[in-house]
Amino acid sequence: MIELEDRKMNVLVAYFSATGNTKKIAKVIESKLKQLNGKVNMFDISSYQSRENNLSLTEYDTIFFGFPIYSMRAPRICREWLQKLDGEGKKCSVFFTYGGFGKDPAHYYMKKLLDKRNFNLISTAEFLGAHTFNRSGWQAAEERPNESDFSVAEEYVAKTIEALNSGYMSKLKFKKPKYKSFMLDQAEKYRFRVITQLPTRNGADCSMCGICEKICPTKAMDANKGFPDPNSCIACFRCIANCPDKVLHTNDISHTFEMKLNHHKITKEGIDKLESKIYI
Ligand SMILES: Cc1cc2nc3c(=O)[nH]c(=O)nc-3n(C[C@H](O)[C@H](O)[C@H](O)COP(=O)(O)O)c2cc1C
């Protein structure tokens, strides 16, 4: 029994989730890891404070990172957090949730970043999740993640744990995307200012609980003013999703949904049929 305990890996699951999709997948990953490995530590990096202190990975054998996809990559604030970590040559895995558009660059750029930080990326996975901008009138992946995504998440953990235990050497290679990082930087920085307005208080029923300000991942929200600093707001909609009084809103961008579908050469039904995927 003691010998078995000794063989268990010390696993960390570190994830960012503004509106809950990535957290749902992280929870499935947590319970499958518990079943297969026993030990698992969860670390939610969505709050500003959680990403402030330097995280030492020395005590962990392996790390699962989880991020939503923003403008085809992990969010800038998550990439900046990763830039502060020393992978110490440890094996790791990354899972993403996304709303059905342009996910390939996320895998490619994540591998590049983790290589630089001295991590050994063993596997990645992508899971469908209702698009954050459905709150502004889009209709992408509305019912996701669902049971089929959760079973892919379980399979992803099983395959990754098997690879980790067998000393498997990763051959992961992702195709270089046509989108250069500076182009995606621009999209992430400006596009959402153009199409979505800032989350803004609109309604007399605000109880002034201050939750929106407390949970803002970038300290952008000002509860007194009822809107965030436009320079630091990342349009993650965490404040909107968590407002108990439902008084925070953004504008309706439903008219841009068709354009978005055309740009990515996909239909709403096509997105609904997309399956979550594992890369190992
Ligand atoms: C600013 C922003 C940019 C996004 N960009 C993309 C994207 O490029 N492709 C995509 O499929 N989904 C995109 N999404 C949707 C999210 O990836 C998706 O809804 C994700 O599951 C949200 O995760 P969370 O609920 O854990 O925050 C974007 C969402 C936001 C807020």
PDB file of C-alpha atoms and ligand atoms in Angstrom:
ATOM      1  CA  MET A   1       0.000   0.000   0.000  1.00  0.00           C
ATOM      2  CA  ILE A   2       2.772   2.409   0.979  1.00  0.00           C
ATOM      3  CA  GLU A   3       4.665   1.512  -2.197  1.00  0.00           C
ATOM      4  CA  LEU A   4       1.574   2.266  -4.286  1.00  0.00           C
ATOM      5  CA  GLU A   5       1.198   5.675  -2.595  1.00  0.00           C
ATOM      6  CA  ASP A   6       4.842   6.425  -3.356  1.00  0.00           C
ATOM      7  CA  ARG A   7       4.328   5.848  -7.053  1.00  0.00           C
ATOM      8  CA  LYS A   8       1.531   8.409  -7.313  1.00  0.00           C
ATOM      9  CA  MET A   9       2.464  11.544  -9.202  1.00  0.00           C
ATOM     10  CA  ASN A  10       1.956  14.920  -7.627  1.00  0.00           C
ATOM     11  CA  VAL A  11      -0.245  16.578 -10.251  1.00  0.00           C
ATOM     12  CA  LEU A  12      -1.268  20.228 -10.478  1.00  0.00           C
ATOM     13  CA  VAL A  13      -4.222  21.386 -12.572  1.00  0.00           C
ATOM     14  CA  ALA A  14      -3.898  25.152 -13.117  1.00  0.00           C
ATOM     15  CA  TYR A  15      -6.696  26.771 -15.111  1.00  0.00           C
ATOM     16  CA  PHE A  16      -8.219  30.110 -16.074  1.00  0.00           C
ATOM     17  CA  SER A  17     -11.968  30.309 -16.542  1.00  0.00           C
ATOM     18  CA  ALA A  18     -13.850  33.591 -16.843  1.00  0.00           C
ATOM     19  CA  THR A  19     -17.331  32.233 -17.490  1.00  0.00           C
ATOM     20  CA  GLY A  20     -17.117  28.608 -16.342  1.00  0.00           C
ATOM     21  CA  ASN A  21     -16.554  26.402 -19.425  1.00  0.00           C
ATOM     22  CA  THR A  22     -12.884  25.699 -18.740  1.00  0.00           C
ATOM     23  CA  LYS A  23     -13.728  25.124 -15.081  1.00  0.00           C
ATOM     24  CA  LYS A  24     -16.313  22.483 -16.051  1.00  0.00           C
ATOM     25  CA  ILE A  25     -13.669  20.587 -18.043  1.00  0.00           C
ATOM     26  CA  ALA A  26     -11.108  21.106 -15.252  1.00  0.00           C
ATOM     27  CA  LYS A  27     -13.540  19.499 -12.777  1.00  0.00           C
ATOM     28  CA  VAL A  28     -13.954  16.407 -14.982  1.00  0.00           C
ATOM     29  CA  ILE A  29     -10.162  16.234 -15.315  1.00  0.00           C
ATOM     30  CA  GLU A  30      -9.831  16.525 -11.535  1.00  0.00           C
ATOM     31  CA  SER A  31     -12.147  13.589 -10.836  1.00  0.00           C
ATOM     32  CA  LYS A  32     -10.581  11.374 -13.517  1.00  0.00           C
ATOM     33  CA  LEU A  33      -7.128  12.200 -12.134  1.00  0.00           C
ATOM     34  CA  LYS A  34      -8.326  11.310  -8.642  1.00  0.00           C
ATOM     35  CA  GLN A  35      -9.582   7.983  -9.953  1.00  0.00           C
ATOM     36  CA  LEU A  36      -6.404   7.154 -11.880  1.00  0.00           C
ATOM     37  CA  ASN A  37      -3.702   8.817  -9.832  1.00  0.00           C
ATOM     38  CA  GLY A  38      -5.208   9.669  -6.442  1.00  0.00           C
ATOM     39  CA  LYS A  39      -3.336  12.907  -5.928  1.00  0.00           C
ATOM     40  CA  VAL A  40      -4.439  16.139  -7.572  1.00  0.00           C
ATOM     41  CA  ASN A  41      -4.100  19.806  -6.658  1.00  0.00           C
ATOM     42  CA  MET A  42      -6.334  22.419  -8.265  1.00  0.00           C
ATOM     43  CA  PHE A  43      -5.268  26.035  -8.836  1.00  0.00           C
ATOM     44  CA  ASP A  44      -7.688  28.554 -10.325  1.00  0.00           C
ATOM     45  CA  ILE A  45      -5.720  31.444 -11.869  1.00  0.00           C
ATOM     46  CA  SER A  46      -8.755  33.495 -12.914  1.00  0.00           C
ATOM     47  CA  SER A  47      -8.403  36.121 -10.205  1.00  0.00           C
ATOM     48  CA  TYR A  48      -5.808  38.882 -10.456  1.00  0.00           C
ATOM     49  CA  GLN A  49      -4.383  37.968  -7.020  1.00  0.00           C
ATOM     50  CA  SER A  50      -3.859  34.294  -7.911  1.00  0.00           C
ATOM     51  CA  ARG A  51      -1.496  35.219 -10.740  1.00  0.00           C
ATOM     52  CA  GLU A  52       0.436  37.839  -8.768  1.00  0.00           C
ATOM     53  CA  ASN A  53       2.704  35.580  -6.693  1.00  0.00           C
ATOM     54  CA  ASN A  54       5.359  33.522  -8.407  1.00  0.00           C
ATOM     55  CA  LEU A  55       4.272  29.887  -8.462  1.00  0.00           C
ATOM     56  CA  SER A  56       6.990  27.324  -7.777  1.00  0.00           C
ATOM     57  CA  LEU A  57       6.466  24.008  -9.543  1.00  0.00           C
ATOM     58  CA  THR A  58       9.242  22.186  -7.715  1.00  0.00           C
ATOM     59  CA  GLU A  59       6.894  19.974  -5.677  1.00  0.00           C
ATOM     60  CA  TYR A  60       4.858  18.832  -8.713  1.00  0.00           C
ATOM     61  CA  ASP A  61       5.700  15.965 -11.053  1.00  0.00           C
ATOM     62  CA  THR A  62       3.425  17.159 -13.804  1.00  0.00           C
ATOM     63  CA  ILE A  63       1.035  19.997 -14.630  1.00  0.00           C
ATOM     64  CA  PHE A  64      -2.200  20.208 -16.601  1.00  0.00           C
ATOM     65  CA  PHE A  65      -2.870  23.779 -17.789  1.00  0.00           C
ATOM     66  CA  GLY A  66      -6.362  24.821 -18.886  1.00  0.00           C
ATOM     67  CA  PHE A  67      -7.293  27.982 -20.817  1.00  0.00           C
ATOM     68  CA  PRO A  68     -10.104  29.369 -22.941  1.00  0.00           C
ATOM     69  CA  ILE A  69      -9.093  30.449 -26.444  1.00  0.00           C
ATOM     70  CA  TYR A  70      -9.133  34.227 -26.993  1.00  0.00           C
ATOM     71  CA  SER A  71      -8.361  35.458 -30.513  1.00  0.00           C
ATOM     72  CA  MET A  72      -7.059  32.001 -31.435  1.00  0.00           C
ATOM     73  CA  ARG A  73      -4.616  31.661 -28.520  1.00  0.00           C
ATOM     74  CA  ALA A  74      -4.630  31.353 -24.756  1.00  0.00           C
ATOM     75  CA  PRO A  75      -5.566  34.782 -23.302  1.00  0.00           C
ATOM     76  CA  ARG A  76      -2.699  37.286 -23.119  1.00  0.00           C
ATOM     77  CA  ILE A  77      -2.879  37.456 -19.314  1.00  0.00           C
ATOM     78  CA  CYS A  78      -2.454  33.655 -19.134  1.00  0.00           C
ATOM     79  CA  ARG A  79       0.489  33.715 -21.537  1.00  0.00           C
ATOM     80  CA  GLU A  80       2.073  36.422 -19.390  1.00  0.00           C
ATOM     81  CA  TRP A  81       1.555  34.260 -16.309  1.00  0.00           C
ATOM     82  CA  LEU A  82       3.166  31.282 -18.061  1.00  0.00           C
ATOM     83  CA  GLN A  83       6.145  33.457 -19.017  1.00  0.00           C
ATOM     84  CA  LYS A  84       6.943  33.760 -15.302  1.00  0.00           C
ATOM     85  CA  LEU A  85       7.090  29.985 -14.713  1.00  0.00           C
ATOM     86  CA  ASP A  86      10.136  27.751 -14.829  1.00  0.00           C
ATOM     87  CA  GLY A  87       9.118  24.351 -16.198  1.00  0.00           C
ATOM     88  CA  GLU A  88      12.249  22.695 -14.816  1.00  0.00           C
ATOM     89  CA  GLY A  89      12.019  20.180 -17.677  1.00  0.00           C
ATOM     90  CA  LYS A  90       8.728  18.827 -16.277  1.00  0.00           C
ATOM     91  CA  LYS A  91       6.157  17.073 -18.410  1.00  0.00           C
ATOM     92  CA  CYS A  92       2.898  18.939 -18.846  1.00  0.00           C
ATOM     93  CA  SER A  93      -0.323  18.969 -20.810  1.00  0.00           C
ATOM     94  CA  VAL A  94      -2.657  21.771 -21.956  1.00  0.00           C
ATOM     95  CA  PHE A  95      -6.404  21.762 -22.535  1.00  0.00           C
ATOM     96  CA  PHE A  96      -8.408  24.527 -24.181  1.00  0.00           C
ATOM     97  CA  THR A  97     -12.069  25.398 -24.431  1.00  0.00           C
ATOM     98  CA  TYR A  98     -13.254  27.408 -27.421  1.00  0.00           C
ATOM     99  CA  GLY A  99     -16.429  28.550 -29.128  1.00  0.00           C
ATOM    100  CA  GLY A 100     -15.943  26.861 -32.507  1.00  0.00           C
ATOM    101  CA  PHE A 101     -13.640  29.265 -34.375  1.00  0.00           C
ATOM    102  CA  GLY A 102      -9.912  29.189 -35.154  1.00  0.00           C
ATOM    103  CA  LYS A 103      -8.407  26.925 -32.515  1.00  0.00           C
ATOM    104  CA  ASP A 104      -5.301  25.609 -34.301  1.00  0.00           C
ATOM    105  CA  PRO A 105      -2.979  28.570 -33.546  1.00  0.00           C
ATOM    106  CA  ALA A 106      -3.645  28.051 -29.819  1.00  0.00           C
ATOM    107  CA  HIS A 107      -1.901  24.654 -29.857  1.00  0.00           C
ATOM    108  CA  TYR A 108       1.008  25.847 -31.999  1.00  0.00           C
ATOM    109  CA  TYR A 109       1.767  28.998 -30.008  1.00  0.00           C
ATOM    110  CA  MET A 110       1.283  27.242 -26.677  1.00  0.00           C
ATOM    111  CA  LYS A 111       3.844  24.580 -27.562  1.00  0.00           C
ATOM    112  CA  LYS A 112       6.283  27.289 -28.623  1.00  0.00           C
ATOM    113  CA  LEU A 113       5.807  29.188 -25.358  1.00  0.00           C
ATOM    114  CA  LEU A 114       6.119  26.076 -23.169  1.00  0.00           C
ATOM    115  CA  ASP A 115       9.251  24.914 -24.990  1.00  0.00           C
ATOM    116  CA  LYS A 116      10.789  28.299 -24.178  1.00  0.00           C
ATOM    117  CA  ARG A 117       9.802  27.981 -20.518  1.00  0.00           C
ATOM    118  CA  ASN A 118      11.526  24.600 -20.280  1.00  0.00           C
ATOM    119  CA  PHE A 119       8.376  22.431 -20.185  1.00  0.00           C
ATOM    120  CA  ASN A 120       7.990  19.115 -21.979  1.00  0.00           C
ATOM    121  CA  LEU A 121       4.523  19.187 -23.567  1.00  0.00           C
ATOM    122  CA  ILE A 122       3.112  15.658 -23.730  1.00  0.00           C
ATOM    123  CA  SER A 123      -0.436  16.249 -24.943  1.00  0.00           C
ATOM    124  CA  THR A 124      -3.026  18.911 -25.672  1.00  0.00           C
ATOM    125  CA  ALA A 125      -6.793  18.847 -26.066  1.00  0.00           C
ATOM    126  CA  GLU A 126      -9.553  21.160 -27.265  1.00  0.00           C
ATOM    127  CA  PHE A 127     -13.127  21.178 -25.965  1.00  0.00           C
ATOM    128  CA  LEU A 128     -16.144  23.000 -27.308  1.00  0.00           C
ATOM    129  CA  GLY A 129     -17.667  25.544 -24.935  1.00  0.00           C
ATOM    130  CA  ALA A 130     -20.504  28.018 -25.428  1.00  0.00           C
ATOM    131  CA  HIS A 131     -18.925  31.158 -26.891  1.00  0.00           C
ATOM    132  CA  THR A 132     -18.581  33.977 -24.372  1.00  0.00           C
ATOM    133  CA  PHE A 133     -20.144  36.319 -26.954  1.00  0.00           C
ATOM    134  CA  ASN A 134     -23.365  34.316 -26.949  1.00  0.00           C
ATOM    135  CA  ARG A 135     -24.089  36.714 -24.105  1.00  0.00           C
ATOM    136  CA  SER A 136     -24.005  39.423 -26.772  1.00  0.00           C
ATOM    137  CA  GLY A 137     -26.209  37.627 -29.270  1.00  0.00           C
ATOM    138  CA  TRP A 138     -23.970  35.034 -30.957  1.00  0.00           C
ATOM    139  CA  GLN A 139     -25.164  31.409 -31.017  1.00  0.00           C
ATOM    140  CA  ALA A 140     -21.942  29.392 -31.149  1.00  0.00           C
ATOM    141  CA  ALA A 141     -21.683  25.996 -29.410  1.00  0.00           C
ATOM    142  CA  GLU A 142     -24.640  26.938 -27.226  1.00  0.00           C
ATOM    143  CA  GLU A 143     -25.098  23.593 -25.476  1.00  0.00           C
ATOM    144  CA  ARG A 144     -21.411  22.852 -24.888  1.00  0.00           C
ATOM    145  CA  PRO A 145     -19.531  21.423 -23.152  1.00  0.00           C
ATOM    146  CA  ASN A 146     -21.854  18.408 -22.956  1.00  0.00           C
ATOM    147  CA  GLU A 147     -21.574  14.758 -21.904  1.00  0.00           C
ATOM    148  CA  SER A 148     -19.660  13.815 -25.056  1.00  0.00           C
ATOM    149  CA  ASP A 149     -17.087  16.552 -24.340  1.00  0.00           C
ATOM    150  CA  PHE A 150     -16.793  15.284 -20.755  1.00  0.00           C
ATOM    151  CA  SER A 151     -16.082  11.754 -21.945  1.00  0.00           C
ATOM    152  CA  VAL A 152     -13.359  13.078 -24.273  1.00  0.00           C
ATOM    153  CA  ALA A 153     -11.951  14.876 -21.203  1.00  0.00           C
ATOM    154  CA  GLU A 154     -11.819  11.554 -19.312  1.00  0.00           C
ATOM    155  CA  GLU A 155     -10.144   9.841 -22.266  1.00  0.00           C
ATOM    156  CA  TYR A 156      -7.655  12.723 -22.495  1.00  0.00           C
ATOM    157  CA  VAL A 157      -6.644  12.233 -18.848  1.00  0.00           C
ATOM    158  CA  ALA A 158      -6.386   8.445 -19.250  1.00  0.00           C
ATOM    159  CA  LYS A 159      -4.171   8.738 -22.345  1.00  0.00           C
ATOM    160  CA  THR A 160      -1.995  11.440 -20.802  1.00  0.00           C
ATOM    161  CA  ILE A 161      -1.509   9.542 -17.543  1.00  0.00           C
ATOM    162  CA  GLU A 162      -0.636   6.393 -19.493  1.00  0.00           C
ATOM    163  CA  ALA A 163       1.918   8.367 -21.522  1.00  0.00           C
ATOM    164  CA  LEU A 164       3.383   9.902 -18.362  1.00  0.00           C
ATOM    165  CA  ASN A 165       3.679   6.543 -16.605  1.00  0.00           C
ATOM    166  CA  SER A 166       5.245   4.805 -19.570  1.00  0.00           C
ATOM    167  CA  GLY A 167       8.020   7.358 -20.062  1.00  0.00           C
ATOM    168  CA  TYR A 168       6.569   8.210 -23.500  1.00  0.00           C
ATOM    169  CA  MET A 169       8.604  10.775 -25.460  1.00  0.00           C
ATOM    170  CA  SER A 170       6.323  13.361 -27.023  1.00  0.00           C
ATOM    171  CA  LYS A 171       6.263  13.783 -30.788  1.00  0.00           C
ATOM    172  CA  LEU A 172       3.731  16.625 -30.725  1.00  0.00           C
ATOM    173  CA  LYS A 173       4.113  18.924 -33.706  1.00  0.00           C
ATOM    174  CA  PHE A 174       1.583  21.537 -34.818  1.00  0.00           C
ATOM    175  CA  LYS A 175       1.347  23.180 -38.216  1.00  0.00           C
ATOM    176  CA  LYS A 176       2.597  26.769 -38.319  1.00  0.00           C
ATOM    177  CA  PRO A 177      -0.524  28.961 -38.580  1.00  0.00           C
ATOM    178  CA  LYS A 178      -0.963  31.638 -41.241  1.00  0.00           C
ATOM    179  CA  TYR A 179      -1.734  34.099 -38.440  1.00  0.00           C
ATOM    180  CA  LYS A 180       1.496  35.595 -37.068  1.00  0.00           C
ATOM    181  CA  SER A 181       1.537  36.399 -33.361  1.00  0.00           C
ATOM    182  CA  PHE A 182       1.639  40.171 -33.927  1.00  0.00           C
ATOM    183  CA  MET A 183      -1.576  39.894 -35.983  1.00  0.00           C
ATOM    184  CA  LEU A 184      -3.264  37.979 -33.175  1.00  0.00           C
ATOM    185  CA  ASP A 185      -1.934  40.519 -30.659  1.00  0.00           C
ATOM    186  CA  GLN A 186      -3.718  43.245 -32.604  1.00  0.00           C
ATOM    187  CA  ALA A 187      -6.934  41.230 -32.820  1.00  0.00           C
ATOM    188  CA  GLU A 188      -6.882  40.484 -29.106  1.00  0.00           C
ATOM    189  CA  LYS A 189      -6.163  44.065 -28.196  1.00  0.00           C
ATOM    190  CA  TYR A 190      -8.522  45.934 -30.465  1.00  0.00           C
ATOM    191  CA  ARG A 191     -11.163  43.798 -32.138  1.00  0.00           C
ATOM    192  CA  PHE A 192     -13.302  43.332 -29.080  1.00  0.00           C
ATOM    193  CA  ARG A 193     -13.274  47.045 -28.435  1.00  0.00           C
ATOM    194  CA  VAL A 194     -14.734  47.476 -31.900  1.00  0.00           C
ATOM    195  CA  ILE A 195     -17.464  44.840 -31.764  1.00  0.00           C
ATOM    196  CA  THR A 196     -18.333  44.483 -28.092  1.00  0.00           C
ATOM    197  CA  GLN A 197     -18.882  47.403 -25.809  1.00  0.00           C
ATOM    198  CA  LEU A 198     -17.512  47.363 -22.288  1.00  0.00           C
ATOM    199  CA  PRO A 199     -19.621  45.560 -19.690  1.00  0.00           C
ATOM    200  CA  THR A 200     -21.682  48.371 -18.230  1.00  0.00           C
ATOM    201  CA  ARG A 201     -24.181  48.672 -15.395  1.00  0.00           C
ATOM    202  CA  ASN A 202     -27.608  49.125 -16.799  1.00  0.00           C
ATOM    203  CA  GLY A 203     -30.413  48.855 -14.283  1.00  0.00           C
ATOM    204  CA  ALA A 204     -31.432  50.332 -10.964  1.00  0.00           C
ATOM    205  CA  ASP A 205     -31.316  47.035  -9.074  1.00  0.00           C
ATOM    206  CA  CYS A 206     -27.581  46.971  -8.347  1.00  0.00           C
ATOM    207  CA  SER A 207     -27.056  46.082  -4.668  1.00  0.00           C
ATOM    208  CA  MET A 208     -23.475  47.452  -4.840  1.00  0.00           C
ATOM    209  CA  CYS A 209     -22.088  44.103  -3.664  1.00  0.00           C
ATOM    210  CA  GLY A 210     -18.797  44.833  -5.456  1.00  0.00           C
ATOM    211  CA  ILE A 211     -18.390  41.251  -6.731  1.00  0.00           C
ATOM    212  CA  CYS A 212     -17.709  42.491 -10.280  1.00  0.00           C
ATOM    213  CA  GLU A 213     -14.715  44.487  -9.033  1.00  0.00           C
ATOM    214  CA  LYS A 214     -13.448  41.711  -6.734  1.00  0.00           C
ATOM    215  CA  ILE A 215     -13.423  39.002  -9.389  1.00  0.00           C
ATOM    216  CA  CYS A 216     -12.201  41.024 -12.383  1.00  0.00           C
ATOM    217  CA  PRO A 217      -9.126  39.120 -13.708  1.00  0.00           C
ATOM    218  CA  THR A 218      -7.361  42.356 -14.699  1.00  0.00           C
ATOM    219  CA  LYS A 219      -8.555  44.744 -11.955  1.00  0.00           C
ATOM    220  CA  ALA A 220     -10.292  46.722 -14.699  1.00  0.00           C
ATOM    221  CA  MET A 221     -13.788  46.901 -13.222  1.00  0.00           C
ATOM    222  CA  ASP A 222     -14.845  49.830 -11.057  1.00  0.00           C
ATOM    223  CA  ALA A 223     -17.987  48.869  -9.141  1.00  0.00           C
ATOM    224  CA  ASN A 224     -18.766  52.460  -8.214  1.00  0.00           C
ATOM    225  CA  LYS A 225     -18.620  53.697 -11.772  1.00  0.00           C
ATOM    226  CA  GLY A 226     -20.319  50.549 -13.089  1.00  0.00           C
ATOM    227  CA  PHE A 227     -17.888  50.023 -15.984  1.00  0.00           C
ATOM    228  CA  PRO A 228     -14.249  48.944 -16.424  1.00  0.00           C
ATOM    229  CA  ASP A 229     -11.108  50.749 -17.511  1.00  0.00           C
ATOM    230  CA  PRO A 230     -11.134  50.292 -21.309  1.00  0.00           C
ATOM    231  CA  ASN A 231      -7.352  49.887 -21.382  1.00  0.00           C
ATOM    232  CA  SER A 232      -7.258  46.882 -19.091  1.00  0.00           C
ATOM    233  CA  CYS A 233     -10.642  45.219 -19.716  1.00  0.00           C
ATOM    234  CA  ILE A 234     -10.110  42.021 -21.749  1.00  0.00           C
ATOM    235  CA  ALA A 235     -13.830  41.520 -22.529  1.00  0.00           C
ATOM    236  CA  CYS A 236     -13.838  38.151 -20.728  1.00  0.00           C
ATOM    237  CA  PHE A 237     -17.346  38.893 -19.333  1.00  0.00           C
ATOM    238  CA  ARG A 238     -16.502  37.366 -15.946  1.00  0.00           C
ATOM    239  CA  CYS A 239     -18.274  40.306 -14.305  1.00  0.00           C
ATOM    240  CA  ILE A 240     -21.407  39.838 -16.426  1.00  0.00           C
ATOM    241  CA  ALA A 241     -21.528  36.077 -15.798  1.00  0.00           C
ATOM    242  CA  ASN A 242     -21.157  36.472 -12.032  1.00  0.00           C
ATOM    243  CA  CYS A 243     -23.265  39.560 -11.286  1.00  0.00           C
ATOM    244  CA  PRO A 244     -25.877  38.341  -8.750  1.00  0.00           C
ATOM    245  CA  ASP A 245     -28.193  41.243  -9.621  1.00  0.00           C
ATOM    246  CA  LYS A 246     -27.856  40.709 -13.400  1.00  0.00           C
ATOM    247  CA  VAL A 247     -27.353  44.431 -13.962  1.00  0.00           C
ATOM    248  CA  LEU A 248     -24.153  44.260 -16.047  1.00  0.00           C
ATOM    249  CA  HIS A 249     -24.639  44.115 -19.792  1.00  0.00           C
ATOM    250  CA  THR A 250     -22.887  44.589 -23.074  1.00  0.00           C
ATOM    251  CA  ASN A 251     -24.232  45.474 -26.502  1.00  0.00           C
ATOM    252  CA  ASP A 252     -26.030  43.174 -28.936  1.00  0.00           C
ATOM    253  CA  ILE A 253     -23.640  41.972 -31.639  1.00  0.00           C
ATOM    254  CA  SER A 254     -25.928  39.329 -33.162  1.00  0.00           C
ATOM    255  CA  HIS A 255     -25.610  41.078 -36.554  1.00  0.00           C
ATOM    256  CA  THR A 256     -21.886  40.153 -36.659  1.00  0.00           C
ATOM    257  CA  PHE A 257     -22.454  36.401 -36.113  1.00  0.00           C
ATOM    258  CA  GLU A 258     -23.164  35.606 -39.786  1.00  0.00           C
ATOM    259  CA  MET A 259     -20.024  37.515 -40.781  1.00  0.00           C
ATOM    260  CA  LYS A 260     -17.969  35.560 -38.249  1.00  0.00           C
ATOM    261  CA  LEU A 261     -19.362  32.236 -39.548  1.00  0.00           C
ATOM    262  CA  ASN A 262     -18.583  33.232 -43.150  1.00  0.00           C
ATOM    263  CA  HIS A 263     -15.064  34.296 -42.240  1.00  0.00           C
ATOM    264  CA  HIS A 264     -14.371  30.883 -40.718  1.00  0.00           C
ATOM    265  CA  LYS A 265     -16.303  29.055 -43.476  1.00  0.00           C
ATOM    266  CA  ILE A 266     -18.527  27.264 -40.989  1.00  0.00           C
ATOM    267  CA  THR A 267     -22.236  27.212 -40.138  1.00  0.00           C
ATOM    268  CA  LYS A 268     -23.929  27.326 -36.735  1.00  0.00           C
ATOM    269  CA  GLU A 269     -24.927  23.655 -37.260  1.00  0.00           C
ATOM    270  CA  GLY A 270     -21.329  22.867 -38.295  1.00  0.00           C
ATOM    271  CA  ILE A 271     -20.094  24.213 -34.964  1.00  0.00           C
ATOM    272  CA  ASP A 272     -22.684  22.146 -33.073  1.00  0.00           C
ATOM    273  CA  LYS A 273     -21.294  19.024 -34.768  1.00  0.00           C
ATOM    274  CA  LEU A 274     -17.640  19.748 -33.904  1.00  0.00           C
ATOM    275  CA  GLU A 275     -16.115  17.219 -31.565  1.00  0.00           C
ATOM    276  CA  SER A 276     -13.640  17.785 -28.789  1.00  0.00           C
ATOM    277  CA  LYS A 277     -10.195  16.435 -29.676  1.00  0.00           C
ATOM    278  CA  ILE A 278      -7.041  15.039 -28.080  1.00  0.00           C
ATOM    279  CA  TYR A 279      -3.518  15.487 -29.479  1.00  0.00           C
ATOM    280  CA  ILE A 280      -0.876  13.101 -28.169  1.00  0.00           C
TER     281      ILE A 280
HETATM  282  C1  LIG B   1     -12.110  37.962 -25.764  1.00  0.00           C
HETATM  283  C2  LIG B   1     -12.550  36.606 -26.243  1.00  0.00           C
HETATM  284  C3  LIG B   1     -12.039  36.088 -27.417  1.00  0.00           C
HETATM  285  C4  LIG B   1     -12.429  34.827 -27.862  1.00  0.00           C
HETATM  286  N1  LIG B   1     -11.860  34.323 -29.002  1.00  0.00           N
HETATM  287  C5  LIG B   1     -12.245  33.095 -29.448  1.00  0.00           C
HETATM  288  C6  LIG B   1     -11.658  32.527 -30.625  1.00  0.00           C
HETATM  289  O1  LIG B   1     -10.744  33.082 -31.235  1.00  0.00           O
HETATM  290  N2  LIG B   1     -12.133  31.337 -31.063  1.00  0.00           N
HETATM  291  C7  LIG B   1     -13.138  30.663 -30.398  1.00  0.00           C
HETATM  292  O2  LIG B   1     -13.555  29.613 -30.853  1.00  0.00           O
HETATM  293  N3  LIG B   1     -13.667  31.155 -29.238  1.00  0.00           N
HETATM  294  C8  LIG B   1     -13.234  32.338 -28.749  1.00  0.00           C
HETATM  295  N4  LIG B   1     -13.775  32.825 -27.580  1.00  0.00           N
HETATM  296  C9  LIG B   1     -14.753  32.002 -26.832  1.00  0.00           C
HETATM  297  C10 LIG B   1     -14.135  31.263 -25.666  1.00  0.00           C
HETATM  298  O3  LIG B   1     -12.939  30.625 -26.035  1.00  0.00           O
HETATM  299  C11 LIG B   1     -15.072  30.183 -25.107  1.00  0.00           C
HETATM  300  O4  LIG B   1     -16.343  30.679 -24.893  1.00  0.00           O
HETATM  301  C12 LIG B   1     -14.488  29.578 -23.837  1.00  0.00           C
HETATM  302  O5  LIG B   1     -15.064  28.315 -23.614  1.00  0.00           O
HETATM  303  C13 LIG B   1     -14.717  30.452 -22.609  1.00  0.00           C
HETATM  304  O6  LIG B   1     -14.151  29.804 -21.496  1.00  0.00           O
HETATM  305  P1  LIG B   1     -14.546  30.156 -19.986  1.00  0.00           P
HETATM  306  O7  LIG B   1     -16.037  29.965 -19.884  1.00  0.00           O
HETATM  307  O8  LIG B   1     -13.800  29.164 -19.182  1.00  0.00           O
HETATM  308  O9  LIG B   1     -14.135  31.551 -19.740  1.00  0.00           O
HETATM  309  C14 LIG B   1     -13.382  34.076 -27.127  1.00  0.00           C
HETATM  310  C15 LIG B   1     -13.894  34.616 -25.937  1.00  0.00           C
HETATM  311  C16 LIG B   1     -13.483  35.868 -25.500  1.00  0.00           C
HETATM  312  C17 LIG B   1     -14.045  36.404 -24.222  1.00  0.00           C
END
